CSV table of C-alpha atoms in Angstrom, one decimal:
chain,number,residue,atom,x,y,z
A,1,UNK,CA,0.0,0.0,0.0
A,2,UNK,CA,1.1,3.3,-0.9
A,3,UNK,CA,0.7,5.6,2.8
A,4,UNK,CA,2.1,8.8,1.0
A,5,UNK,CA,-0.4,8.9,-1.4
A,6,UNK,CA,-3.5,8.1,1.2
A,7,UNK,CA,-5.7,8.2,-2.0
A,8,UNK,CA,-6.7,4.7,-0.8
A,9,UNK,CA,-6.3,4.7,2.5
A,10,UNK,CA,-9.3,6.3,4.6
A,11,UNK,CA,-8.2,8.1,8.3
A,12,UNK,CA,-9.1,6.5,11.5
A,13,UNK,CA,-11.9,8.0,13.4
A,14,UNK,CA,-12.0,5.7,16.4
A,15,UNK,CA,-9.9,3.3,17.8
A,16,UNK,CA,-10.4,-0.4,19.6
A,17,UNK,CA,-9.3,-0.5,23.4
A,18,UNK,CA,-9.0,-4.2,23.9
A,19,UNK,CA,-8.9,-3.9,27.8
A,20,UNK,CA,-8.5,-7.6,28.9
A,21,UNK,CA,-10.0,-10.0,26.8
A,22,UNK,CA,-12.0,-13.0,28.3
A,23,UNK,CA,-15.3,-14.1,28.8
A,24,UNK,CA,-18.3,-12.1,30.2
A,25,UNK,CA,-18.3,-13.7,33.2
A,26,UNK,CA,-14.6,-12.5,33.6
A,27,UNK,CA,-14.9,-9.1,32.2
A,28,UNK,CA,-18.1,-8.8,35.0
A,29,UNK,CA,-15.8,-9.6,37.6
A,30,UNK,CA,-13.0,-7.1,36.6
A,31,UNK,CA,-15.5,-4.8,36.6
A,32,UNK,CA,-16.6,-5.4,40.3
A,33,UNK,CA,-13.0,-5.5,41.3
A,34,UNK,CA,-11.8,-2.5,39.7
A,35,UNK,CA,-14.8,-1.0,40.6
A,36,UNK,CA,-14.2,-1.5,44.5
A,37,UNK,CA,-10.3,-0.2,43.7
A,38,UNK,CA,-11.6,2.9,42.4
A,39,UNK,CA,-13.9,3.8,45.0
A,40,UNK,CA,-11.7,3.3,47.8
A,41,UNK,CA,-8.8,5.3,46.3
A,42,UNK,CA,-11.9,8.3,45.3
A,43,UNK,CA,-12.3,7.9,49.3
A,44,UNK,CA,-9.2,7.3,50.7
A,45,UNK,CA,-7.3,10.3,48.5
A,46,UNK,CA,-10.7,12.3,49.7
A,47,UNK,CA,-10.6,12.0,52.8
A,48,UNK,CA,-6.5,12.8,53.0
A,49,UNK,CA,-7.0,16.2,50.9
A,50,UNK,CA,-10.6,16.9,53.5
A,51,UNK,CA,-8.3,16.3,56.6
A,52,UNK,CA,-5.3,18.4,55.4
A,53,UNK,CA,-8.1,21.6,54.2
A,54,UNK,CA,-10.3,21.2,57.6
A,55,UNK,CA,-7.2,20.7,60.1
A,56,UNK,CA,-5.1,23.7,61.1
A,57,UNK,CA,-2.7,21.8,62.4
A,58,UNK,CA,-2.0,20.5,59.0
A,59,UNK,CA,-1.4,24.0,57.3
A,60,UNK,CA,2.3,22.9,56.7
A,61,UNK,CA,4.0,22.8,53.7
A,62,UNK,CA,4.7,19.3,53.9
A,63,UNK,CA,0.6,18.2,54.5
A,64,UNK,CA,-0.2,21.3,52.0
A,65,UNK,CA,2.1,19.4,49.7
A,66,UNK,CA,0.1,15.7,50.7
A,67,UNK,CA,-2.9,16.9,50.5
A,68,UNK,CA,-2.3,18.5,46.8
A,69,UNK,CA,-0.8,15.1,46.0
A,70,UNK,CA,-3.6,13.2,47.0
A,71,UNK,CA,-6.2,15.6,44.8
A,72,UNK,CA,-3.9,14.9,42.0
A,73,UNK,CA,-4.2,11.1,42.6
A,74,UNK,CA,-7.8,11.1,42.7
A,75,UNK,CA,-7.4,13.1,38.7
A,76,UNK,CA,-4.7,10.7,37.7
A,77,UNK,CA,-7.1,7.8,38.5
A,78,UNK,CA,-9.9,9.6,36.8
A,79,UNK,CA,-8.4,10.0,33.8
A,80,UNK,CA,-8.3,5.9,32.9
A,81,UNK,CA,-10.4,3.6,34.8
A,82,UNK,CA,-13.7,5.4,34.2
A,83,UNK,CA,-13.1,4.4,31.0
A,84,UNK,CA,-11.6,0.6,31.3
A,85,UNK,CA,-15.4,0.5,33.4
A,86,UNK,CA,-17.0,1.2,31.1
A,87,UNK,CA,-15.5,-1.0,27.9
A,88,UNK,CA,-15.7,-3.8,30.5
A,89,UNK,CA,-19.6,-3.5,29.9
A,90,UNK,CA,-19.1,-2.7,26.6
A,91,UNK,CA,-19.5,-5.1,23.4
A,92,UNK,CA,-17.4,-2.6,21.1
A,93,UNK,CA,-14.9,-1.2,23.3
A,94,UNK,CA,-14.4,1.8,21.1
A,95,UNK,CA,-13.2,5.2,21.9
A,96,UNK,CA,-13.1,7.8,19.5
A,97,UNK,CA,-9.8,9.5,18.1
A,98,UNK,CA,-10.3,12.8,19.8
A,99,UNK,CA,-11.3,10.8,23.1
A,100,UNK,CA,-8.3,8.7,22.9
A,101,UNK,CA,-5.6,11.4,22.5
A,102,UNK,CA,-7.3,13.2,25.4
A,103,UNK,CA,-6.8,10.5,27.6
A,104,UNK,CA,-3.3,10.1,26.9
A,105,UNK,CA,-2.8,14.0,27.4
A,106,UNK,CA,-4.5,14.0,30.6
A,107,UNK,CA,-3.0,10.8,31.9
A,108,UNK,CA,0.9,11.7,31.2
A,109,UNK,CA,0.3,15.1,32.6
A,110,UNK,CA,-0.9,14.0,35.6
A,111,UNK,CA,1.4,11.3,35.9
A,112,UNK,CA,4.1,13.8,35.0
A,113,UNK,CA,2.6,16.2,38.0
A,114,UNK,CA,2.9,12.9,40.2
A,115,UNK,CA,6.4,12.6,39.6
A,116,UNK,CA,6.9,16.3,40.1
A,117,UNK,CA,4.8,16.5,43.4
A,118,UNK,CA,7.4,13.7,44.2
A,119,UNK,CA,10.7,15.3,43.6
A,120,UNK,CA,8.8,18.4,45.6
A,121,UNK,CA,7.9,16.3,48.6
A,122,UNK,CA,11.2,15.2,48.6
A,123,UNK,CA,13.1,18.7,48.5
A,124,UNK,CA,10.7,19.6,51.1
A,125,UNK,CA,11.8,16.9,53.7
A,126,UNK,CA,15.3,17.7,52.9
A,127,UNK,CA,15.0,21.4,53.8
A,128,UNK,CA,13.0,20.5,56.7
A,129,UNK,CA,15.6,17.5,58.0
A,130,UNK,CA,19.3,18.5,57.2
A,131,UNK,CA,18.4,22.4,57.4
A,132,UNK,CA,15.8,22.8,60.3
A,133,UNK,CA,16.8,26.0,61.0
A,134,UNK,CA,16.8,27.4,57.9
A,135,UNK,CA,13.0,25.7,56.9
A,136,UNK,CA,10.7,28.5,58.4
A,137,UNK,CA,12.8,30.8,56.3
A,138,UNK,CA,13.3,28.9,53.0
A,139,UNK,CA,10.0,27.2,52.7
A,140,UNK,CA,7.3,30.5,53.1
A,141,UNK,CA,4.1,30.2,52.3
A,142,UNK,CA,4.5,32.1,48.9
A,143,UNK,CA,7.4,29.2,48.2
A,144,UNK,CA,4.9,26.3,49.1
A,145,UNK,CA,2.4,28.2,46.9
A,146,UNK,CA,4.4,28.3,44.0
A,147,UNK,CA,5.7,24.7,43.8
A,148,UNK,CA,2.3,23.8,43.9
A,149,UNK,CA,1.2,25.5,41.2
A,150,UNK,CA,4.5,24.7,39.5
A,151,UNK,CA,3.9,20.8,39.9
A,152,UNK,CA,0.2,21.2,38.8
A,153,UNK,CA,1.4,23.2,36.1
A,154,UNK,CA,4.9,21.5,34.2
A,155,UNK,CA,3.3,18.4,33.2
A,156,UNK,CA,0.4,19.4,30.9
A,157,UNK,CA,3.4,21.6,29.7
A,158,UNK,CA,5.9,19.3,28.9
A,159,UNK,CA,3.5,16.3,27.3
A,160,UNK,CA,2.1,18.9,24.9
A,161,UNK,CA,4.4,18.8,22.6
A,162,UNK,CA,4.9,15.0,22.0
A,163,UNK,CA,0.8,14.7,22.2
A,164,UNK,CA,0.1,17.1,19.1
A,165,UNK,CA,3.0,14.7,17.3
A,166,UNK,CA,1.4,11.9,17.6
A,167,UNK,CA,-1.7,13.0,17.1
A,168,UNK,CA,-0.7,14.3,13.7
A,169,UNK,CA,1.0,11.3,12.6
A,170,UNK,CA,-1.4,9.2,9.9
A,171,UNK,CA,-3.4,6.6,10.9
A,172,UNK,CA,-4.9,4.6,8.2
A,173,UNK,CA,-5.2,1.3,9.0
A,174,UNK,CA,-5.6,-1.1,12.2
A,175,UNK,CA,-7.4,0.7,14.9
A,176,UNK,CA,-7.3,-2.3,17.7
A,177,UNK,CA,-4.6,-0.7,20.5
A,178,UNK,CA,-4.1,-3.9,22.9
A,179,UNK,CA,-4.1,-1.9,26.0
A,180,UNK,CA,-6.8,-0.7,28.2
A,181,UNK,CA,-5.3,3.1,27.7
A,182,UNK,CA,-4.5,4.9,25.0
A,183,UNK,CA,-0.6,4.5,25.6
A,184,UNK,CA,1.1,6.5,22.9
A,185,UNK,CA,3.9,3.3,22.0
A,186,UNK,CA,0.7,1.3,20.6
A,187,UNK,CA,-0.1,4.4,18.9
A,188,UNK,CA,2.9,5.3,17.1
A,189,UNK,CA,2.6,1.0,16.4
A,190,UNK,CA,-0.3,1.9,14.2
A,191,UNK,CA,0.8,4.4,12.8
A,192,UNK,CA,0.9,4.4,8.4
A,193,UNK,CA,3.7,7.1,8.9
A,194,UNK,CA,7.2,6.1,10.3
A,195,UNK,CA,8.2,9.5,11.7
A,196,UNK,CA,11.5,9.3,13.5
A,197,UNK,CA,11.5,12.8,14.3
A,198,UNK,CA,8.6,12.3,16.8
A,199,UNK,CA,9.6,8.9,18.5
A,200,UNK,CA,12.3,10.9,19.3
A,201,UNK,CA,10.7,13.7,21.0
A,202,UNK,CA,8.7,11.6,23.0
A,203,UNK,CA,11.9,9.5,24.2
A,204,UNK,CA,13.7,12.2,25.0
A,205,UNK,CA,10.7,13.9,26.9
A,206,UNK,CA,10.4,10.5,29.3
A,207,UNK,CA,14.0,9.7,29.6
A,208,UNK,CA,14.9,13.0,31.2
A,209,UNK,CA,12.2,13.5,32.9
A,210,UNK,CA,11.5,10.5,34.7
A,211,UNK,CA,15.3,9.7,35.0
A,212,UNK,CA,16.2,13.4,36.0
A,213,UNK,CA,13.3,13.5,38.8
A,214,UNK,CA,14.4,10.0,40.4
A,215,UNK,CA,17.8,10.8,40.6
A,216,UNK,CA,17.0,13.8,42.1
A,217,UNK,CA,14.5,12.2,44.5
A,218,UNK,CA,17.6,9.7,45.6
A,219,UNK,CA,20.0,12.6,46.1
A,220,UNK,CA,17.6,14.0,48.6
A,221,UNK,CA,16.9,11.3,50.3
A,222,UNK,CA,20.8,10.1,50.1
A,223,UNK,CA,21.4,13.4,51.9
A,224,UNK,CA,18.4,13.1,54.4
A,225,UNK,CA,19.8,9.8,55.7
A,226,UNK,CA,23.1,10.8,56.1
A,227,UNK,CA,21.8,13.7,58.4
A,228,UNK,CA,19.7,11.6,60.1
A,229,UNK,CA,22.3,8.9,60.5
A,230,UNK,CA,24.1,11.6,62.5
A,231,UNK,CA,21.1,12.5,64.6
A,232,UNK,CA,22.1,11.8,68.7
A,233,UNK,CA,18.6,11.3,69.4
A,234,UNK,CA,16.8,7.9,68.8
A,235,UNK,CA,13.9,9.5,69.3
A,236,UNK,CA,14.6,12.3,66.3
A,237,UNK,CA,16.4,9.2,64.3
A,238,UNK,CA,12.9,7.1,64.2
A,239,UNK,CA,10.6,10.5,63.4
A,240,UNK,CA,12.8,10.9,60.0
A,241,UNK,CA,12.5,7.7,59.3
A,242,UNK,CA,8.9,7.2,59.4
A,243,UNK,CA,8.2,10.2,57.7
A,244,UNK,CA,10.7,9.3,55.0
A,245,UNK,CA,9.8,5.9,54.7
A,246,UNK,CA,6.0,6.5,53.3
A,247,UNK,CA,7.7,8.9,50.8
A,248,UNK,CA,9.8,6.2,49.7
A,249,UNK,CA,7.6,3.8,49.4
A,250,UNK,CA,5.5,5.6,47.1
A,251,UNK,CA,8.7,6.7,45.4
A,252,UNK,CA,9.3,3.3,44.6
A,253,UNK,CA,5.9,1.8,43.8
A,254,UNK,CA,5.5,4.6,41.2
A,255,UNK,CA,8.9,5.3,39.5
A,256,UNK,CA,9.8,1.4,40.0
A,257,UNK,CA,7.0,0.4,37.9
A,258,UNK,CA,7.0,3.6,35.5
A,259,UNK,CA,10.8,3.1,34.5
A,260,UNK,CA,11.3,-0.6,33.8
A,261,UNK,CA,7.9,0.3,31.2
A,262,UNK,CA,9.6,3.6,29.3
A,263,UNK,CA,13.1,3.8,30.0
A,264,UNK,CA,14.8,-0.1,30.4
A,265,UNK,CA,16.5,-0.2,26.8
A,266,UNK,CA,14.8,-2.4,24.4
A,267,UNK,CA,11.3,-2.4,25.8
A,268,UNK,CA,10.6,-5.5,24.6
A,269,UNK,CA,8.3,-6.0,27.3
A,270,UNK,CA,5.0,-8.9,26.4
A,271,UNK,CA,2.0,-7.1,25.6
A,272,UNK,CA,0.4,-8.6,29.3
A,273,UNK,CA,3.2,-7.3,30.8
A,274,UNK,CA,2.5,-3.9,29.7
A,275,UNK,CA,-1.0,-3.8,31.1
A,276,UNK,CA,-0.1,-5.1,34.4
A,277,UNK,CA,3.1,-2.4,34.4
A,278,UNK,CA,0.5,-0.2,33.8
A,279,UNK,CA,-1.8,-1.3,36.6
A,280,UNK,CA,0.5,-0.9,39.2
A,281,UNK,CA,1.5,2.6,38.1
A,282,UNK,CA,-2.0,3.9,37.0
A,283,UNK,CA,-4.2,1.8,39.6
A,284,UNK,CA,-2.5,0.7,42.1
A,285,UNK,CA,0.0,3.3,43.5
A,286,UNK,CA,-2.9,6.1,43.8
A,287,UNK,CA,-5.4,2.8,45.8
A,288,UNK,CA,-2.2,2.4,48.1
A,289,UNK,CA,-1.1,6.0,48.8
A,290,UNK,CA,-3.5,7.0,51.3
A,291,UNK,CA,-3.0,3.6,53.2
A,292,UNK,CA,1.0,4.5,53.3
A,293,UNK,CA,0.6,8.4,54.3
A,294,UNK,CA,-2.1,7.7,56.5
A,295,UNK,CA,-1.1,4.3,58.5
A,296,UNK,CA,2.5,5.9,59.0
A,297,UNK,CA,2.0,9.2,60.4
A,298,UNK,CA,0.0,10.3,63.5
A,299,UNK,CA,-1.1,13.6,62.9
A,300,UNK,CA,-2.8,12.4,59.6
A,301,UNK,CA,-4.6,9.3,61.7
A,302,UNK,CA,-5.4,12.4,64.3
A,303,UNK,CA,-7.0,14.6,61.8
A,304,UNK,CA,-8.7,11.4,60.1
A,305,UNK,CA,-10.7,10.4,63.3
A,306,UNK,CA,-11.5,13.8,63.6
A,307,UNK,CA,-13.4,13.8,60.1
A,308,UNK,CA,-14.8,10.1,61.2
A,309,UNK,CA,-16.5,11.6,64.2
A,310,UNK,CA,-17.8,14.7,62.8
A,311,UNK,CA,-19.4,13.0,60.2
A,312,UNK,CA,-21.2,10.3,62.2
A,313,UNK,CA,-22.2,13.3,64.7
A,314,UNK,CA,-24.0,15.0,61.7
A,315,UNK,CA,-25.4,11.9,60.6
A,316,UNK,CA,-27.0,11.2,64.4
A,317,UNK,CA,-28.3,14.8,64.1
């Protein structure tokens, strides 16, 4: 077939979002399960960002930071498995071409904000571990106020650019994307036109930024434990530690899962491989975050009863 010509050829208008194939039965099932997932990360992100905006004793960067985080979670989530719902009801499983490239916008910006959010959670504990006395000073409110706009902000930025690319590349033929999000690797699969130029701008785009904001997570962490190494208190050592083990952990759910998907060289990854990558990243990490930031920290369990009781109080009333 001739592409250049596309005389023959007739453009794509929807494509085919295979999800998980199986039987009825099955695809019923994932729908309860993801269902259940979904609500309880709406409510448990929810009930984080309530706790931090109803608790004054909470207005601190570093719970202003969480509770921004978990508002961005509850989008991130949003963004995908309304969607993978509904095709698991679905016969047809179709979503239209402006549909799809809106979901991949919206889903690598906010998972670009995520990894932002990250890297400014992280400088935040370092300023507030290995230069305590400096923190009030450094981190003002006006500071704290523009990071967060800054992480809301970079990501639908930066994925602008390889998003009109790809959406401008030619698509004349197969429409089926074996995924159950519009991932833009499958995308550029189906593509009639092999633009190089493109591929390119979106590698570079994910390589440095998901490889420049680990490393730059790791170097402030690296720093925080040597300072807390050399902490003479136990008491001081085991209060750093706590709080800097729930970032890490999210830290490494997210980034581990992200990086061995985009960046390991060859991505040769199976196809189910992929999706489950995906899961854990996209589904997952946002279901587990409010468990992590909530179980490990007092003042968060604190201002979470408090939210508990008030709400059963107005429900007695």
């Amino acid at each position: 077939m001739n592409v250049s010509s596309g005389e023959n050829t007739s453009p794509v208008s929807h494509f085919i979002l295979l999800g998980f194939p199986s039987s009825p039965e099955k695809q019923l099932l994932y729908f309860g399960l993801f269902s259940v997932a979904y609500t309880l990360t709406l409510m448990g992100n929810a009930a984080i960002a309530c706790a931090v905006r109803w608790d004054r004793r909470l207005h601190t960067p570093m719970y202003i930071l969480l509770g921004n985080f978990s508002l961005l979670e509850i989008c991130y989530v949003s963004t995908t498995v309304p969607n993978m719902l509904a095709n698991f009801l679905s016969t047809s499983k179709s979503i239209s071409f402006v549909s799809c490239f809106a979901q991949f916008y919206f889903f690598f910006s906010f998972g670009c904000d995520e990894g932002l959010f990250l890297c400014i959670m992280a400088f935040d504990r370092y300023l507030a571990i290995c230069r305590p006395l400096h923190y009030p000073r450094i981190m003002t409110r006006q500071l704290c106020t523009g990071l967060v706009i800054f992480g809301w902000s970079c990501g639908f930025i930066i994925f602008l650019s390889p998003v009109i690319l790809i959406s401008q590349l030619s698509y004349c033929g197969p429409n089926v994307i074996n995924h159950f999000v519009c991932d833009p690797v499958p995308l550029m699969m189906l593509s009639c036109s092999k633009d190089t130029t493109t591929q390119s701008v979106y590698s570079t785009c994910n390589a440095i930024f998901m490889i420049g904001t680990f490393v730059f997570i790791l170097c402030s962490y690296a720093l925080v434990i040597l300072t807390v190494v050399r902490m003479p208190s136990k008491a001081s050592k085991r209060k750093a530690f706590s709080t800097c083990a729930s970032h890490l952990a999210v830290v490494m759910l997210f980034f581990g899962s992200v990086m061995v998907m985009y960046v390991r060289p060859g991505s040769g990854h199976p196809v189910e491989m992929q999706k489950i990558l995906t899961l854990i990243y996209s589904v997952v990490t946002p279901l587990c975050n409010p468990l992590i930031y909530s179980l490990r920290n007092k003042e968060m369990k604190v201002a979470l009863r408090k939210i508990f009781r008030t709400e059963r109080s107005v429900h007695k009333i």
